[in-house]
């Protein structure tokens, strides 16, 4: 698992004695060399390898002669599949939800993950790039770079510049082909999908945001449902709970965006109800034609070879029974209690389902099957031989507003569980001697749309003989002005204390300007930040920049700049400094604030300061300004409290929580500036 700065400093220092030193990057190659090779193996993925060294490796490397920590088992297995001509052809779509295609991609992932030196890793990458399906190949490379120890300091190029088809609309892609054919440089202004007669288009900027989609893909790469401890070197801590939380946050953020666009929050989708909203993706595969559409007001149909609608209802009722009972039943009939703080983790494993699910034969895999069911509603019986729907790729899933309805449905199941737990008591919540006196924002909070340009050169076909012409897409994307939050905290203890600062915000009013109750608001709370500090005796004035938010990451550098940086470092023998981007796990920082309104959108902001000595699962958290919101070295999550604490449980009496001195709340307006 990749790390952010803090975990890297704390843990990697022990693991790699010469951490950061170029010559000692594990596997016999420098970070710059690895970055260079990863860049070049992903460059123009649908054409020939351009880098002469990698090209040669693709012809000369023998996977069976590499160095592995599994005795070469994975390499022999994949080579047998290749030689038996069982692997998916090139120039064909790939979907991770297709079982056979996923297995093939993971066979390559295994080969790379078990490679013990860089020559073996890069050799395999080059060899299989020219022999395997491009989609499977890209997935395997991304997963391997995320998880392999050899590539801890490699920054993956932005996926929207590697496989642009999955991130932009077909109009832009066709314009890109035309530009290539006519050798004319072009910048294509890309519009959001839909029309003015579709109110959903008002929030298309959220579901179609390339950074948000990258966040979604990255989360699923870091916390894969296929991750099997039996074959990997570590267990991923609280994976099921993280699955709940990352999707819960997408759900509540989408609802906040809807409110600022005068739309109601989404209703859940249900198997025995009509799917009211259709969707026309206007998006195409590189190979496989257009993504299928779905008209308005269709009933869910059984999908041949996937599931029947009634199977989904049965799975749902088994899971909801377990929530009502407070326990799941394991494969061997054992009772697995979930009525405690960590029950959510098991519930998440079950719903997704991941290999951590205690009984997938019985509880099924609600989430993954639901994605395929919904994705196929345009051609449920395969009559028209359409390729998979947008819901069947993490890159494209959120383009369809039904994604959020589907996730609202699952979120409500999670809520049913969370609501079955006893509310926190005053004693649970108190932090003796510590009180939050006030919070202030350094400036007015403002959002606006900015133009962003990214390259489409990797979308089009070309040959080595014809030079590239610059082809790029320009999109509008939401962003905000930076701000600093000042928090005044008094520590009346006669000693320093470690504190965890948790900041949330929720829309104050619904679409009819009715104020949300505390209990409703807290379930819709957007997590804004979480960090650890040491509080001295007396008054403490903490400042926290919006740029440091633990739930966000900076924009990944463009593919082109990654190529330039690696080449410069190689040519000059200097170190490559890309630390800021080592983990791209988090929402784009641009998305920290939900869109405001011209006249100001009211948010309720809450700050909760809890005992850091009790909460911290990793030492030294307060010594850094950043920590990885989703995980840490060997997958350990740094916070012992559940995600969303203390707003994760129902609040029957608001006075309990607002009565503790370490809790503080205020209102703030977010303004949207038009036409900037
Ligand atoms: Cu997801």
XYZ file of C-alpha atoms and ligand atoms in Angstrom:
677
model
C 0.000 0.000 0.000
C 1.265 3.417 -0.897
C 1.814 5.922 1.833
C 1.426 9.568 2.489
C 4.228 11.532 4.011
C 3.657 10.763 7.652
C 3.418 7.029 7.433
C 6.371 7.030 5.102
C 8.467 8.860 7.656
C 7.371 6.809 10.612
C 7.364 3.367 9.127
C 9.460 3.359 6.009
C 12.453 4.692 7.876
C 12.531 1.379 9.680
C 11.838 -0.743 6.639
C 14.339 0.897 4.280
C 17.351 2.165 6.165
C 18.339 4.462 3.309
C 14.852 5.667 2.634
C 14.860 8.276 -0.078
C 18.349 7.518 -1.304
C 18.354 6.954 -4.991
C 20.852 4.147 -5.165
C 19.048 2.152 -2.534
C 15.617 2.041 -4.007
C 14.737 -1.659 -3.691
C 15.099 -3.951 -6.672
C 18.303 -2.670 -8.213
C 17.047 0.437 -10.014
C 16.668 4.071 -9.004
C 13.295 5.688 -8.410
C 13.872 7.776 -11.520
C 14.512 4.660 -13.621
C 11.361 3.012 -12.309
C 9.291 6.125 -12.922
C 10.728 6.328 -16.422
C 9.872 2.675 -17.152
C 6.348 2.881 -15.742
C 5.726 6.051 -17.762
C 6.922 4.428 -20.943
C 5.130 1.146 -20.476
C 1.834 3.060 -20.186
C 2.524 5.565 -22.956
C 0.368 4.957 -26.051
C -1.003 1.774 -24.617
C -2.913 0.893 -27.789
C 0.121 1.110 -30.020
C 3.692 -0.039 -30.109
C 6.110 0.482 -27.243
C 8.186 3.567 -28.101
C 10.957 3.269 -25.558
C 13.783 1.300 -27.280
C 14.889 -0.510 -24.124
C 11.382 -1.649 -23.156
C 10.681 -2.560 -26.752
C 13.696 -4.785 -26.817
C 12.729 -6.332 -23.496
C 9.297 -7.150 -24.916
C 11.064 -9.365 -27.464
C 13.934 -10.753 -25.442
C 12.745 -11.091 -21.851
C 11.802 -14.574 -20.718
C 9.276 -14.501 -17.845
C 10.384 -17.977 -16.770
C 13.915 -16.736 -16.106
C 12.899 -13.895 -13.772
C 13.434 -13.635 -10.021
C 10.361 -14.252 -7.890
C 9.428 -14.816 -4.289
C 6.863 -17.466 -5.216
C 9.334 -19.722 -6.980
C 7.994 -18.592 -10.348
C 4.584 -20.227 -9.877
C 2.661 -17.161 -11.111
C 4.908 -16.720 -14.137
C 4.570 -20.365 -15.160
C 0.809 -20.196 -14.782
C 0.432 -17.109 -16.946
C 2.868 -18.437 -19.556
C 0.825 -21.605 -19.820
C -2.368 -19.612 -20.376
C -0.571 -17.549 -22.998
C 0.918 -20.526 -24.810
C -2.413 -22.350 -24.725
C -3.933 -19.240 -26.356
C -6.533 -18.888 -23.651
C -5.982 -15.193 -22.919
C -8.406 -12.496 -24.058
C -7.483 -11.034 -27.426
C -6.154 -7.506 -27.794
C -8.403 -4.712 -29.079
C -11.334 -5.885 -26.995
C -13.070 -4.171 -24.076
C -12.113 -5.193 -20.531
C -14.234 -5.066 -17.389
C -13.018 -5.946 -13.913
C -16.479 -7.333 -13.146
C -16.051 -9.957 -15.870
C -14.751 -12.926 -13.881
C -12.491 -14.447 -16.512
C -11.070 -11.098 -17.584
C -10.390 -10.196 -13.964
C -8.611 -13.512 -13.406
C -6.376 -12.862 -16.383
C -5.514 -9.352 -15.216
C -4.762 -10.719 -11.749
C -2.522 -13.442 -13.165
C -0.321 -10.676 -14.527
C -0.671 -8.721 -11.285
C 0.615 -11.812 -9.436
C 3.631 -12.106 -11.722
C 4.533 -8.436 -11.155
C 3.785 -8.515 -7.437
C 6.031 -11.546 -6.953
C 8.892 -10.046 -8.976
C 11.759 -9.380 -6.591
C 13.892 -7.094 -8.725
C 13.238 -4.330 -11.185
C 14.613 -6.183 -14.203
C 12.019 -8.881 -13.629
C 9.197 -6.383 -13.035
C 10.011 -4.254 -16.072
C 10.799 -7.286 -18.238
C 7.430 -8.865 -17.492
C 5.638 -5.577 -18.021
C 7.235 -5.198 -21.467
C 6.747 -8.839 -22.428
C 3.076 -9.013 -21.516
C 2.192 -5.576 -22.795
C 2.578 -6.775 -26.352
C 0.812 -10.072 -25.710
C -2.133 -9.361 -23.412
C -5.346 -7.391 -23.706
C -4.631 -3.685 -23.184
C -7.358 -3.188 -20.556
C -6.218 -6.175 -18.531
C -2.647 -4.986 -18.850
C -3.354 -1.458 -17.616
C -5.332 -2.774 -14.655
C -2.534 -5.188 -13.686
C 0.140 -2.481 -13.936
C -1.872 -0.014 -11.853
C -2.656 -2.613 -9.183
C 0.968 -3.809 -9.081
C 2.439 -0.303 -8.861
C 0.012 0.508 -6.036
C 0.865 -2.609 -4.027
C 4.414 -3.684 -4.895
C 7.283 -2.735 -2.583
C 9.418 -2.121 -5.648
C 7.262 0.790 -6.756
C 6.604 2.569 -3.500
C 7.913 5.848 -4.922
C 6.447 5.589 -8.386
C 3.657 8.006 -9.281
C 1.084 6.542 -11.615
C 0.213 8.775 -14.557
C -3.343 10.143 -14.448
C -5.622 7.450 -15.847
C -7.551 10.044 -17.841
C -4.439 10.539 -19.960
C -3.688 6.816 -20.254
C -7.159 5.536 -21.192
C -8.999 8.780 -22.063
C -12.007 7.008 -23.570
C -13.261 6.129 -20.107
C -13.102 9.736 -18.925
C -14.451 11.843 -21.733
C -17.400 11.844 -24.101
C -17.558 10.379 -27.571
C -17.769 13.825 -29.194
C -14.364 14.755 -27.812
C -12.931 11.387 -28.820
C -14.169 11.742 -32.395
C -12.757 15.249 -32.607
C -9.464 13.815 -31.368
C -9.441 11.169 -34.127
C -10.151 13.860 -36.692
C -7.308 16.014 -35.394
C -4.958 13.062 -35.635
C -6.077 12.144 -39.151
C -5.646 15.685 -40.385
C -2.524 16.330 -38.323
C -4.057 19.448 -36.838
C -3.360 20.451 -33.270
C -6.584 20.987 -31.369
C -8.021 21.727 -27.942
C -11.499 20.282 -27.665
C -13.932 21.903 -25.299
C -15.699 18.982 -23.679
C -19.265 19.421 -22.408
C -21.033 17.477 -19.703
C -23.459 14.805 -20.805
C -27.165 15.530 -21.122
C -29.378 18.419 -22.047
C -31.044 21.370 -20.421
C -34.292 19.403 -20.271
C -32.641 16.938 -17.892
C -32.324 18.426 -14.391
C -29.676 15.807 -13.593
C -27.329 17.619 -15.927
C -26.952 20.328 -13.292
C -24.858 17.930 -11.228
C -23.133 16.095 -14.087
C -19.974 18.077 -13.255
C -19.701 15.938 -10.131
C -20.252 12.441 -11.568
C -18.128 13.208 -14.627
C -15.263 14.970 -12.882
C -12.038 13.308 -14.014
C -10.384 13.788 -10.616
C -13.347 12.344 -8.736
C -13.420 9.355 -11.067
C -9.698 8.889 -10.540
C -10.319 8.960 -6.783
C -12.968 6.279 -7.149
C -10.719 4.034 -9.258
C -7.792 4.596 -6.918
C -9.785 3.653 -3.843
C -10.851 0.399 -5.487
C -7.236 -0.277 -6.481
C -5.934 0.274 -2.971
C -8.748 -1.717 -1.357
C -9.542 -4.344 -4.007
C -12.437 -6.710 -3.425
C -10.267 -9.504 -4.853
C -7.500 -8.958 -2.292
C -6.862 -12.356 -0.727
C -4.662 -12.464 2.376
C -3.657 -16.024 1.533
C -1.763 -14.725 -1.519
C -0.662 -11.315 -0.272
C 1.828 -10.274 2.344
C -0.575 -8.410 4.580
C -4.135 -7.942 5.686
C -5.817 -4.671 4.737
C -7.091 -3.129 7.934
C -10.782 -2.202 8.060
C -11.302 -2.691 4.347
C -15.020 -3.373 4.672
C -15.557 -0.309 6.814
C -13.561 1.806 4.385
C -15.783 0.499 1.573
C -18.783 1.779 3.500
C -17.182 5.092 4.325
C -15.768 6.046 0.938
C -19.121 5.379 -0.742
C -21.063 6.997 2.064
C -18.969 10.109 1.549
C -19.594 10.060 -2.199
C -23.313 9.744 -1.474
C -23.507 12.607 0.995
C -21.285 14.823 -1.109
C -23.457 14.225 -4.152
C -26.536 15.157 -2.111
C -24.863 18.384 -0.987
C -24.090 19.217 -4.642
C -27.730 18.567 -5.495
C -28.956 20.907 -2.782
C -26.734 23.699 -4.013
C -28.244 23.137 -7.472
C -31.830 23.211 -6.182
C -32.348 19.462 -6.580
C -33.641 17.076 -3.932
C -31.239 14.555 -2.434
C -31.316 11.258 -4.329
C -33.833 8.575 -3.512
C -32.666 5.031 -3.220
C -33.049 2.668 -6.109
C -34.914 -0.518 -5.423
C -35.215 -3.860 -7.165
C -39.006 -3.923 -7.115
C -39.393 -0.272 -8.070
C -39.166 1.498 -11.417
C -35.774 2.932 -12.414
C -37.158 6.397 -13.039
C -34.104 7.961 -14.537
C -32.630 6.720 -17.749
C -29.153 7.582 -18.898
C -27.421 8.119 -22.223
C -23.674 7.988 -21.541
C -22.434 9.532 -24.834
C -19.236 7.704 -24.059
C -17.450 5.086 -26.109
C -14.992 2.281 -25.615
C -11.679 2.328 -27.386
C -12.690 -1.127 -28.615
C -16.281 -2.323 -28.335
C -18.452 0.552 -29.503
C -20.645 2.853 -27.457
C -21.617 2.389 -23.838
C -25.260 1.257 -23.731
C -28.092 3.634 -22.806
C -31.117 3.058 -20.620
C -34.466 4.809 -21.184
C -36.502 6.443 -18.391
C -38.992 4.447 -16.337
C -37.950 0.878 -16.868
C -38.473 -1.975 -14.453
C -35.490 -3.989 -13.306
C -35.146 -7.100 -15.420
C -33.381 -10.344 -14.679
C -29.981 -10.334 -16.329
C -29.040 -13.557 -18.066
C -25.979 -15.151 -16.583
C -25.763 -12.601 -13.747
C -28.764 -12.680 -11.410
C -32.518 -12.562 -11.234
C -34.234 -9.637 -9.561
C -35.597 -11.970 -6.903
C -32.080 -13.218 -6.119
C -31.170 -9.641 -5.257
C -34.191 -9.316 -2.987
C -33.246 -12.554 -1.231
C -29.641 -11.408 -0.684
C -30.861 -8.095 0.657
C -33.231 -9.756 3.082
C -30.534 -12.143 4.345
C -28.263 -9.181 5.056
C -31.016 -7.181 6.727
C -31.918 -10.214 8.810
C -28.326 -10.365 9.996
C -28.489 -6.693 10.951
C -31.707 -7.285 12.882
C -30.178 -10.306 14.618
C -26.923 -8.480 15.266
C -24.821 -11.275 13.797
C -23.815 -12.976 10.583
C -23.636 -16.717 10.211
C -20.241 -17.995 9.059
C -19.753 -20.814 6.553
C -19.409 -23.276 9.413
C -22.523 -22.013 11.166
C -20.541 -19.860 13.613
C -22.059 -16.690 15.029
C -20.205 -13.525 14.019
C -21.475 -10.631 16.079
C -21.717 -7.230 14.433
C -23.400 -5.293 17.193
C -20.306 -3.353 18.153
C -18.008 -0.616 16.841
C -16.339 -2.916 14.307
C -19.421 -4.737 13.064
C -19.511 -2.219 10.236
C -16.255 -3.670 8.909
C -17.781 -7.133 8.525
C -20.970 -5.691 7.069
C -18.906 -3.821 4.452
C -17.021 -7.002 3.535
C -20.344 -8.813 3.146
C -22.093 -6.158 1.082
C -19.277 -5.526 -1.391
C -18.515 -8.551 -1.197
C -14.792 -9.002 -0.825
C -12.756 -12.126 -0.125
C -13.006 -11.051 3.539
C -16.732 -11.805 3.570
C -17.383 -14.561 6.123
C -19.990 -16.293 3.981
C -20.331 -15.118 0.372
C -22.139 -18.338 -0.600
C -25.012 -17.277 1.610
C -24.857 -13.467 1.604
C -23.735 -13.149 -2.003
C -22.039 -10.028 -3.270
C -24.765 -7.429 -3.266
C -22.696 -4.450 -4.436
C -20.733 -6.064 -7.228
C -23.729 -7.940 -8.605
C -25.863 -4.797 -8.340
C -23.334 -2.865 -10.452
C -23.533 -5.480 -13.196
C -27.344 -5.804 -12.924
C -27.820 -2.072 -13.298
C -25.111 -1.817 -15.948
C -26.886 -4.389 -18.123
C -30.424 -3.005 -17.966
C -29.989 -1.637 -21.491
C -29.558 -5.180 -22.871
C -30.452 -7.603 -20.054
C -30.658 -10.697 -22.243
C -27.658 -9.933 -24.391
C -29.856 -9.696 -27.492
C -27.931 -6.803 -28.941
C -24.454 -7.938 -27.929
C -23.787 -4.591 -26.274
C -20.598 -4.126 -24.271
C -20.774 -3.650 -20.466
C -22.499 -0.525 -19.139
C -20.829 2.426 -17.402
C -21.714 0.879 -14.039
C -19.337 -1.992 -14.818
C -16.202 0.141 -14.628
C -15.021 2.186 -11.659
C -13.738 4.778 -14.144
C -17.186 5.461 -15.575
C -19.711 4.329 -12.922
C -20.496 7.716 -11.405
C -21.391 9.229 -14.794
C -24.778 7.540 -14.452
C -26.821 9.292 -11.710
C -28.290 5.850 -10.962
C -24.906 5.023 -9.408
C -25.744 7.354 -6.543
C -29.234 5.888 -6.215
C -27.798 2.417 -6.060
C -25.311 3.497 -3.441
C -28.022 5.312 -1.476
C -29.807 1.960 -1.347
C -26.728 0.283 0.124
C -26.006 3.264 2.354
C -29.449 2.873 3.885
C -28.644 -0.750 4.714
C -25.452 0.429 6.428
C -27.496 3.006 8.285
C -29.881 0.333 9.486
C -26.901 -1.359 11.115
C -25.405 1.824 12.565
C -28.800 2.781 13.970
C -28.984 -0.571 15.756
C -26.014 0.444 17.937
C -26.462 2.280 21.239
C -25.875 6.031 20.969
C -22.666 7.363 22.521
C -23.023 8.530 26.085
C -21.648 11.725 27.568
C -18.864 9.651 29.187
C -17.925 8.148 25.831
C -17.623 11.562 24.242
C -15.980 13.658 26.937
C -12.328 14.642 26.806
C -11.605 15.737 30.317
C -10.176 19.239 30.716
C -10.327 20.053 27.002
C -12.760 22.523 25.511
C -13.177 23.974 22.035
C -13.765 27.706 22.413
C -14.394 28.687 18.834
C -13.601 28.249 15.163
C -13.104 30.880 12.497
C -12.411 30.764 8.776
C -9.634 32.981 7.450
C -11.768 34.233 4.564
C -15.084 33.937 2.768
C -15.566 30.431 1.382
C -16.042 30.505 -2.376
C -16.396 27.939 -5.129
C -16.161 28.449 -8.873
C -15.568 26.511 -12.072
C -12.146 26.549 -13.662
C -10.994 25.257 -17.020
C -8.675 22.298 -17.013
C -6.823 20.888 -19.956
C -5.534 17.353 -20.336
C -4.024 15.430 -23.186
C -5.932 13.069 -25.468
C -2.916 11.966 -27.514
C -3.114 8.499 -25.991
C -6.715 8.075 -27.125
C -5.916 7.994 -30.831
C -4.148 5.441 -32.997
C -0.845 6.241 -34.538
C 2.304 4.873 -35.998
C 5.918 5.497 -35.190
C 6.435 7.209 -38.563
C 3.961 10.041 -38.065
C 4.768 12.674 -35.464
C 2.313 13.539 -32.690
C 0.169 16.622 -32.896
C -1.016 18.103 -29.619
C -4.599 17.036 -28.933
C -6.220 17.957 -25.671
C -9.569 18.279 -23.968
C -10.663 21.254 -21.935
C -13.224 20.682 -19.195
C -14.852 22.816 -16.542
C -14.236 21.594 -13.054
C -15.324 22.674 -9.626
C -12.784 24.270 -7.346
C -12.668 26.625 -4.363
C -10.492 29.302 -2.868
C -8.043 28.172 -0.201
C -8.769 28.951 3.405
C -7.391 28.330 6.837
C -9.432 27.140 9.750
C -8.493 28.558 13.147
C -9.547 26.525 16.143
C -9.187 27.777 19.710
C -8.861 24.994 22.234
C -8.269 25.259 25.972
C -6.462 22.483 27.790
C -7.080 22.742 31.526
C -5.047 19.662 32.337
C -1.716 20.346 34.019
C 0.103 18.474 31.270
C 0.251 18.284 27.471
C -2.325 16.077 25.820
C -2.584 14.507 22.394
C -5.788 15.352 20.605
C -7.585 14.152 17.492
C -9.371 16.976 15.690
C -12.357 15.874 13.605
C -14.126 18.326 11.332
C -17.406 17.746 9.509
C -19.979 19.878 7.716
C -23.491 19.266 6.446
C -26.025 21.297 4.486
C -28.139 23.139 7.035
C -31.377 23.123 5.040
C -33.155 20.736 2.723
C -34.454 21.789 -0.691
C -37.555 23.352 0.907
C -35.440 25.368 3.326
C -36.465 23.167 6.252
C -33.584 22.779 8.670
C -32.219 19.256 9.030
C -32.490 17.834 12.524
C -29.172 17.077 14.185
C -29.734 13.358 13.724
C -30.515 13.725 10.024
C -27.702 16.216 9.459
C -25.058 14.143 11.190
C -25.782 11.158 8.919
C -25.262 13.477 5.948
C -22.077 14.942 7.381
C -19.240 15.488 4.942
C -15.888 14.656 6.451
C -13.702 17.712 5.925
C -10.537 16.861 7.809
C -8.994 14.859 10.614
C -5.602 15.396 12.218
C -3.684 14.967 15.440
C -2.132 17.741 17.541
C -0.380 18.107 20.871
C -2.151 20.573 23.141
C -0.083 22.483 25.676
C -1.550 23.703 28.963
C -3.906 26.714 28.658
C -4.963 28.297 25.367
C -4.059 26.695 22.058
C -4.645 28.333 18.705
C -4.564 25.738 16.002
C -4.465 26.728 12.341
C -5.126 24.263 9.591
C -4.876 24.981 5.881
C -7.534 23.588 3.578
C -4.708 22.299 1.392
C -3.676 19.841 4.099
C -7.041 18.157 4.482
C -6.550 14.478 5.182
C -9.448 13.494 2.946
C -8.037 15.110 -0.189
C -5.012 14.864 -2.445
C -3.435 17.343 -4.867
C -3.950 16.919 -8.614
C -1.665 14.287 -10.101
C 0.955 15.847 -12.401
C 0.188 15.406 -16.094
C 1.558 12.374 -17.912
C 3.807 14.688 -19.881
C 5.317 16.314 -16.817
C 5.927 12.904 -15.195
C 7.826 11.871 -18.326
C 9.867 15.084 -18.283
C 10.656 14.852 -14.586
C 11.847 11.249 -14.827
C 13.980 12.045 -17.869
C 15.544 15.072 -16.211
C 16.352 13.089 -13.090
C 17.876 10.270 -15.128
C 19.932 12.622 -17.289
C 21.291 14.631 -14.366
C 21.588 11.734 -11.920
C 19.549 13.677 -9.393
C 16.781 12.396 -7.196
C 13.203 12.442 -8.230
C 11.004 14.430 -5.883
C 7.388 13.434 -6.240
C 6.635 12.680 -2.578
C 3.495 14.789 -2.605
C 1.942 12.492 -5.182
C 3.003 9.071 -3.917
C -0.525 8.346 -2.817
C -3.419 9.565 -4.906
C -5.863 8.123 -2.432
C -8.414 10.795 -1.644
C -10.794 13.230 -3.270
C -9.213 15.993 -5.332
C -8.522 18.918 -3.023
C -10.603 21.021 -5.412
C -13.623 19.074 -4.179
C -13.083 19.778 -0.487
C -15.871 22.356 -0.465
C -19.152 21.381 -2.060
C -20.417 23.906 -4.578
C -21.932 26.968 -2.932
C -24.791 29.180 -4.073
C -24.562 32.716 -5.449
C -26.423 33.993 -2.408
C -24.506 31.631 -0.105
C -25.272 28.043 0.822
C -25.552 27.378 4.536
C -23.495 24.626 6.069
C -23.393 23.486 9.649
C -19.795 22.880 10.696
C -18.846 20.762 13.679
C -15.487 20.240 15.331
C -14.977 17.390 17.739
C -11.715 17.020 19.645
C -11.120 13.623 21.184
C -8.351 12.035 23.193
C -5.521 11.380 20.745
C -3.685 9.073 23.133
C -6.702 6.791 23.121
C -7.569 7.168 19.434
C -4.195 6.871 17.734
C -3.458 3.408 16.362
C -0.007 4.480 15.185
C 2.622 6.400 17.163
C 3.732 9.917 16.310
C 0.604 11.030 14.487
C 0.747 14.538 15.958
C 4.255 15.098 14.640
C 3.079 15.405 11.092
C 0.536 17.617 9.462
C -0.633 14.886 7.146
C -1.679 11.322 7.442
C -3.329 8.990 5.040
C -7.013 9.100 5.576
C -7.490 5.617 4.264
C -4.571 3.627 5.548
C -1.000 3.444 6.630
C 2.032 1.179 6.432
C 0.998 -2.454 6.069
C -2.572 -1.303 5.770
C -3.055 -0.177 9.365
C -5.624 2.547 9.764
C -4.242 5.237 12.103
C -7.450 6.055 13.947
C -8.938 3.538 16.372
C -12.351 5.157 16.258
C -14.876 4.172 13.602
C -15.064 6.227 10.415
C -17.330 9.188 10.992
C -16.911 9.127 14.773
C -18.722 10.519 16.735
C -21.427 11.229 14.152
C -21.630 7.616 13.006
C -24.227 6.608 15.596
C -27.745 7.902 15.947
C -28.226 10.890 18.192
C -31.510 10.613 20.049
C -30.821 13.636 22.194
C -28.685 16.339 20.636
C -27.861 17.767 24.074
C -25.634 14.780 24.857
C -23.179 15.625 22.100
C -23.486 19.394 22.042
C -23.213 19.392 25.832
C -19.608 18.189 25.939
C -17.034 20.951 25.996
C -14.788 19.278 23.405
C -17.499 19.701 20.764
C -18.186 22.941 18.924
C -20.458 23.887 16.051
C -21.153 26.923 13.932
C -22.718 27.869 10.608
C -20.874 29.028 7.548
C -21.941 30.088 4.073
C -20.296 28.886 0.884
C -20.642 31.270 -2.060
C -20.491 30.202 -5.662
C -18.942 32.709 -8.031
C -20.381 32.427 -11.522
C -18.524 32.981 -14.737
C -15.051 33.113 -13.289
Cu -17.105 2.278 -5.699
